[in-house]
Amino acid sequence: MTADALRAQGFEVEISIDATARPAVEVEADRIDRQAERVAALEQKAERRSDRAEQAWKAEHRAVEALPPGGEPIKIGHHSEQRHRRALDTAHRRLGQAVSAQNDARQAQRRAESAAATTEARYSPVTVKNRIDKLHADQRADQRERDGHERTLFVLGDTKQVEKFPPAQGAYRELLESRIAEREDQISYWEAVRAQQIESGKATNYGPDTISKGDLVQWSGGWYPVVRVNKKSVTIPSIVGGSWTDTMPYHKLSGHKRPDEGAQTAAAGTASEEIRS
């Protein structure tokens, strides 16, 4: 360890560890910066491999051009036999090198493109909302552990069996308090991100107060009538055409229309078809 090495040299060393969680805004900013640096490095690597592939193909073309024209066969026993064989071997080798270099370049480009999409995917509206929901669920679980809770094991007639859990104590309570505080900061950060996405129109903000039974909702490019409005989702007919229904969370919906708006859209589409015909 560095501390041991310093002590061996006669220095006094005192180790202090700060376990305080960094603010989520700083963590995310650093993550984005690191990812941007990784993308830049991968793009440079892809460019180098692309140049290498281009040079390999040029070498392959030169090797092919060195072959006798017209696909002339090897003349067994002729003084040109060895030269002809070496030229064929070189052409085959150059072809393999060019194909390998091309594959390396394509793989490097795919990695660069995947890395470039990582931050965008992390901040996609659906992912952000899913993350917020999970953070809230984890927060509630830790708060129950900290404050104590109870759960019903079974109810039989007038008998109700309840299991009680006392509030956390000691080091475990301190751990829970630390996790709750850190998670609260994360929740604040991601909720601010979602609020900005809603304000900019990048994310929708539908709910039981904005959607009613009979309305049309859009998911994955298709429009579906609302069969039932739930607290966190809507019930729609089967998205694959079955006799059952499907449930779709509000944050995954990309559009919403009232029944009369849907009828107007359909009428406009029919009128357009008649004009074209």
Short mmCIF file of C-alpha atoms in Angstrom, two decimals:
data_model
loop_
_atom_site.label_atom_id
_atom_site.label_comp_id
_atom_site.label_asym_id
_atom_site.label_seq_id
_atom_site.Cartn_x
_atom_site.Cartn_y
_atom_site.Cartn_z
CA MET A 1 0.00 0.00 0.00
CA THR A 2 1.02 3.60 -0.54
CA ALA A 3 0.60 4.34 3.18
CA ASP A 4 2.98 1.49 4.13
CA ALA A 5 5.56 2.67 1.63
CA LEU A 6 5.40 6.22 3.02
CA ARG A 7 5.69 4.98 6.58
CA ALA A 8 8.74 2.92 5.59
CA GLN A 9 10.32 6.18 4.43
CA GLY A 10 9.71 7.77 7.83
CA PHE A 11 6.57 9.75 7.05
CA GLU A 12 3.62 9.94 9.39
CA VAL A 13 0.50 8.83 7.56
CA GLU A 14 -3.10 9.25 8.68
CA ILE A 15 -5.84 7.65 6.62
CA SER A 16 -9.25 9.29 6.48
CA ILE A 17 -12.10 7.87 4.43
CA ASP A 18 -15.06 10.04 3.44
CA ALA A 19 -18.01 7.75 2.78
CA THR A 20 -20.38 10.61 2.00
CA ALA A 21 -22.18 10.00 -1.29
CA ARG A 22 -21.49 12.53 -4.01
CA PRO A 23 -24.47 14.56 -5.30
CA ALA A 24 -26.28 12.84 -8.15
CA VAL A 25 -25.81 15.85 -10.43
CA GLU A 26 -22.02 15.53 -10.10
CA VAL A 27 -22.07 11.76 -10.55
CA GLU A 28 -24.18 12.00 -13.71
CA ALA A 29 -22.09 14.86 -15.15
CA ASP A 30 -18.91 12.82 -14.65
CA ARG A 31 -20.58 9.76 -16.18
CA ILE A 32 -21.59 11.74 -19.27
CA ASP A 33 -18.08 13.21 -19.61
CA ARG A 34 -16.43 9.79 -19.31
CA GLN A 35 -18.83 8.33 -21.85
CA ALA A 36 -18.12 11.20 -24.26
CA GLU A 37 -14.38 10.54 -23.92
CA ARG A 38 -14.96 6.83 -24.53
CA VAL A 39 -17.03 7.58 -27.63
CA ALA A 40 -14.29 9.86 -28.98
CA ALA A 41 -11.64 7.20 -28.38
CA LEU A 42 -13.73 4.50 -30.05
CA GLU A 43 -14.46 6.75 -33.03
CA GLN A 44 -10.74 7.42 -33.47
CA LYS A 45 -10.07 3.69 -33.24
CA ALA A 46 -12.77 2.99 -35.83
CA GLU A 47 -11.22 5.60 -38.13
CA ARG A 48 -7.75 4.04 -37.78
CA ARG A 49 -9.11 0.58 -38.53
CA SER A 50 -11.04 1.91 -41.49
CA ASP A 51 -7.82 3.42 -42.90
CA ARG A 52 -6.07 0.11 -42.28
CA ALA A 53 -8.82 -1.75 -44.13
CA GLU A 54 -8.58 0.65 -47.05
CA GLN A 55 -4.83 0.06 -47.29
CA ALA A 56 -5.37 -3.70 -47.06
CA TRP A 57 -7.81 -3.62 -49.96
CA LYS A 58 -5.38 -1.58 -52.03
CA ALA A 59 -2.70 -4.18 -51.36
CA GLU A 60 -5.14 -6.90 -52.38
CA HIS A 61 -5.90 -5.09 -55.66
CA ARG A 62 -2.18 -4.77 -56.40
CA ALA A 63 -1.69 -8.48 -55.72
CA VAL A 64 -4.55 -9.39 -58.07
CA GLU A 65 -3.20 -7.09 -60.77
CA ALA A 66 0.14 -8.89 -60.53
CA LEU A 67 -1.49 -12.16 -61.59
CA PRO A 68 -1.34 -13.24 -65.25
CA PRO A 69 -4.28 -11.68 -67.10
CA GLY A 70 -7.43 -13.56 -68.04
CA GLY A 71 -7.17 -16.15 -65.28
CA GLU A 72 -4.31 -17.95 -67.03
CA PRO A 73 -3.69 -21.36 -65.39
CA ILE A 74 -0.37 -22.37 -63.87
CA LYS A 75 1.99 -23.83 -66.44
CA ILE A 76 3.40 -26.92 -64.78
CA GLY A 77 7.14 -27.24 -65.39
CA HIS A 78 7.40 -23.82 -66.99
CA HIS A 79 9.95 -21.32 -65.62
CA SER A 80 7.00 -19.10 -64.58
CA GLU A 81 5.39 -21.78 -62.40
CA GLN A 82 6.93 -20.73 -59.06
CA ARG A 83 6.39 -17.04 -59.72
CA HIS A 84 2.76 -17.73 -60.64
CA ARG A 85 2.21 -19.80 -57.47
CA ARG A 86 3.76 -17.08 -55.28
CA ALA A 87 1.52 -14.47 -56.91
CA LEU A 88 -1.59 -16.58 -56.22
CA ASP A 89 -0.54 -17.15 -52.60
CA THR A 90 0.06 -13.43 -52.17
CA ALA A 91 -3.33 -12.57 -53.66
CA HIS A 92 -5.10 -15.07 -51.38
CA ARG A 93 -3.22 -13.80 -48.34
CA ARG A 94 -3.95 -10.17 -49.16
CA LEU A 95 -7.62 -11.00 -49.63
CA GLY A 96 -7.78 -12.62 -46.19
CA GLN A 97 -5.98 -9.66 -44.62
CA ALA A 98 -8.34 -7.19 -46.32
CA VAL A 99 -11.46 -9.07 -45.21
CA SER A 100 -10.14 -9.32 -41.64
CA ALA A 101 -9.27 -5.61 -41.57
CA GLN A 102 -12.72 -4.76 -42.94
CA ASN A 103 -14.40 -6.84 -40.23
CA ASP A 104 -12.28 -5.17 -37.55
CA ALA A 105 -13.25 -1.75 -38.89
CA ARG A 106 -16.96 -2.61 -38.90
CA GLN A 107 -16.77 -3.99 -35.36
CA ALA A 108 -14.99 -0.85 -34.14
CA GLN A 109 -17.62 1.33 -35.82
CA ARG A 110 -20.46 -0.66 -34.22
CA ARG A 111 -18.84 -0.27 -30.79
CA ALA A 112 -18.47 3.47 -31.33
CA GLU A 113 -22.11 3.79 -32.39
CA SER A 114 -23.26 1.69 -29.42
CA ALA A 115 -21.23 3.81 -27.01
CA ALA A 116 -22.62 7.00 -28.55
CA ALA A 117 -26.16 5.75 -27.94
CA THR A 118 -25.53 4.78 -24.30
CA THR A 119 -26.14 8.21 -22.74
CA GLU A 120 -29.16 8.82 -24.97
CA ALA A 121 -30.64 5.47 -23.94
CA ARG A 122 -29.95 6.18 -20.26
CA TYR A 123 -31.89 9.44 -20.55
CA SER A 124 -34.75 8.19 -22.72
CA PRO A 125 -38.12 9.26 -21.22
CA VAL A 126 -39.34 5.70 -20.59
CA THR A 127 -36.04 4.69 -18.96
CA VAL A 128 -36.04 7.79 -16.78
CA LYS A 129 -39.59 7.13 -15.56
CA ASN A 130 -38.82 3.45 -14.90
CA ARG A 131 -35.76 4.51 -12.90
CA ILE A 132 -37.80 6.97 -10.83
CA ASP A 133 -40.42 4.31 -10.06
CA LYS A 134 -37.74 1.84 -8.95
CA LEU A 135 -36.01 4.46 -6.79
CA HIS A 136 -39.30 5.25 -5.07
CA ALA A 137 -40.01 1.53 -4.52
CA ASP A 138 -36.55 0.97 -3.01
CA GLN A 139 -36.99 4.09 -0.88
CA ARG A 140 -40.27 2.88 0.55
CA ALA A 141 -38.71 -0.51 1.36
CA ASP A 142 -35.81 1.07 3.26
CA GLN A 143 -38.14 3.46 5.09
CA ARG A 144 -40.27 0.53 6.24
CA GLU A 145 -37.14 -1.22 7.51
CA ARG A 146 -36.01 1.93 9.33
CA ASP A 147 -39.35 2.83 10.89
CA GLY A 148 -40.67 -0.66 11.51
CA HIS A 149 -43.68 -2.24 9.83
CA GLU A 150 -46.05 -5.14 9.91
CA ARG A 151 -47.53 -7.53 7.38
CA THR A 152 -50.59 -9.75 7.39
CA LEU A 153 -49.73 -13.44 7.14
CA PHE A 154 -53.29 -14.68 6.77
CA VAL A 155 -56.92 -13.92 7.61
CA LEU A 156 -59.16 -16.79 8.66
CA GLY A 157 -62.65 -15.76 9.63
CA ASP A 158 -62.29 -13.27 12.46
CA THR A 159 -58.67 -14.27 13.03
CA LYS A 160 -55.96 -12.12 11.54
CA GLN A 161 -52.33 -13.18 11.92
CA VAL A 162 -49.92 -10.23 11.73
CA GLU A 163 -46.12 -10.31 11.75
CA LYS A 164 -44.53 -7.21 13.28
CA PHE A 165 -41.05 -5.88 12.53
CA PRO A 166 -39.55 -3.33 14.97
CA PRO A 167 -37.63 -0.24 13.80
CA ALA A 168 -34.02 -0.81 12.79
CA GLN A 169 -31.38 -0.09 15.41
CA GLY A 170 -27.66 0.58 15.63
CA ALA A 171 -25.34 0.28 12.65
CA TYR A 172 -28.09 -1.12 10.41
CA ARG A 173 -30.26 1.94 11.05
CA GLU A 174 -27.31 4.21 10.22
CA LEU A 175 -26.82 2.30 6.95
CA LEU A 176 -30.51 2.70 6.09
CA GLU A 177 -30.40 6.42 6.89
CA SER A 178 -27.39 6.85 4.62
CA ARG A 179 -29.04 4.94 1.77
CA ILE A 180 -32.29 6.88 2.14
CA ALA A 181 -30.49 10.23 2.04
CA GLU A 182 -28.43 9.23 -1.02
CA ARG A 183 -31.49 7.88 -2.81
CA GLU A 184 -33.50 11.01 -2.03
CA ASP A 185 -30.85 13.02 -3.86
CA GLN A 186 -31.06 10.64 -6.83
CA ILE A 187 -34.85 10.89 -6.87
CA SER A 188 -34.67 14.70 -6.89
CA TYR A 189 -32.20 14.64 -9.77
CA TRP A 190 -34.15 12.25 -11.98
CA GLU A 191 -37.50 13.88 -11.25
CA ALA A 192 -35.98 17.19 -12.35
CA VAL A 193 -34.81 15.49 -15.55
CA ARG A 194 -38.30 14.11 -16.18
CA ALA A 195 -39.93 17.49 -15.47
CA GLN A 196 -37.66 19.08 -18.06
CA GLN A 197 -38.48 16.33 -20.57
CA ILE A 198 -42.21 16.88 -20.02
CA GLU A 199 -41.85 20.64 -20.37
CA SER A 200 -39.91 20.28 -23.62
CA GLY A 201 -42.43 17.79 -25.03
CA LYS A 202 -39.89 14.96 -25.14
CA ALA A 203 -41.88 12.99 -22.56
CA THR A 204 -45.62 12.59 -22.09
CA ASN A 205 -47.36 13.04 -18.75
CA TYR A 206 -50.61 11.14 -19.10
CA GLY A 207 -52.60 9.86 -16.15
CA PRO A 208 -56.11 9.04 -14.94
CA ASP A 209 -56.86 12.76 -14.81
CA THR A 210 -56.11 13.24 -18.53
CA ILE A 211 -57.35 9.99 -20.12
CA SER A 212 -60.88 8.59 -19.98
CA LYS A 213 -62.53 5.34 -20.97
CA GLY A 214 -63.26 5.35 -24.72
CA ASP A 215 -60.34 7.65 -25.58
CA LEU A 216 -57.68 6.57 -28.05
CA VAL A 217 -54.08 6.10 -26.93
CA GLN A 218 -50.99 5.54 -29.02
CA TRP A 219 -48.35 2.92 -28.32
CA SER A 220 -45.58 1.82 -30.67
CA GLY A 221 -47.22 3.59 -33.62
CA GLY A 222 -50.68 2.03 -33.18
CA TRP A 223 -53.86 3.56 -31.75
CA TYR A 224 -56.02 1.64 -29.26
CA PRO A 225 -59.32 2.45 -27.52
CA VAL A 226 -59.16 2.67 -23.74
CA VAL A 227 -61.19 -0.10 -22.11
CA ARG A 228 -60.44 0.89 -18.53
CA VAL A 229 -58.53 3.66 -16.75
CA ASN A 230 -56.30 2.51 -13.88
CA LYS A 231 -54.15 4.36 -11.37
CA LYS A 232 -50.85 3.75 -13.18
CA SER A 233 -51.96 2.36 -16.54
CA VAL A 234 -54.73 1.97 -19.08
CA THR A 235 -56.34 -1.25 -20.23
CA ILE A 236 -56.55 -1.63 -24.00
CA PRO A 237 -57.60 -4.42 -26.39
CA SER A 238 -54.95 -7.01 -27.14
CA ILE A 239 -52.09 -5.41 -29.09
CA VAL A 240 -51.77 -8.62 -31.15
CA GLY A 241 -55.46 -8.92 -31.93
CA GLY A 242 -56.40 -11.53 -29.32
CA SER A 243 -59.65 -11.73 -27.36
CA TRP A 244 -57.93 -10.62 -24.14
CA THR A 245 -56.83 -7.16 -23.01
CA ASP A 246 -53.40 -5.66 -22.35
CA THR A 247 -52.27 -3.14 -19.75
CA MET A 248 -50.03 -0.25 -20.79
CA PRO A 249 -48.31 2.11 -18.28
CA TYR A 250 -49.05 5.79 -18.85
CA HIS A 251 -45.41 6.75 -19.39
CA LYS A 252 -45.13 4.32 -22.33
CA LEU A 253 -47.96 6.02 -24.23
CA SER A 254 -46.84 8.34 -27.02
CA GLY A 255 -50.20 9.89 -27.99
CA HIS A 256 -53.75 10.56 -26.82
CA LYS A 257 -56.98 11.52 -28.61
CA ARG A 258 -60.58 12.05 -27.60
CA PRO A 259 -63.10 9.86 -29.45
CA ASP A 260 -64.26 12.78 -31.63
CA GLU A 261 -60.64 13.60 -32.56
CA GLY A 262 -60.13 10.00 -33.63
CA ALA A 263 -63.26 10.15 -35.78
CA GLN A 264 -62.08 13.40 -37.39
CA THR A 265 -58.69 11.84 -38.18
CA ALA A 266 -60.35 8.79 -39.73
CA ALA A 267 -62.71 11.00 -41.79
CA ALA A 268 -59.80 13.11 -43.01
CA GLY A 269 -57.95 9.97 -44.04
CA THR A 270 -61.00 8.68 -45.95
CA ALA A 271 -61.44 12.02 -47.73
CA SER A 272 -57.80 11.99 -48.77
CA GLU A 273 -58.16 8.50 -50.20
CA GLU A 274 -61.23 9.57 -52.19
CA ILE A 275 -59.39 12.59 -53.63
CA ARG A 276 -56.41 10.43 -54.70
CA SER A 277 -58.71 7.91 -56.30
#
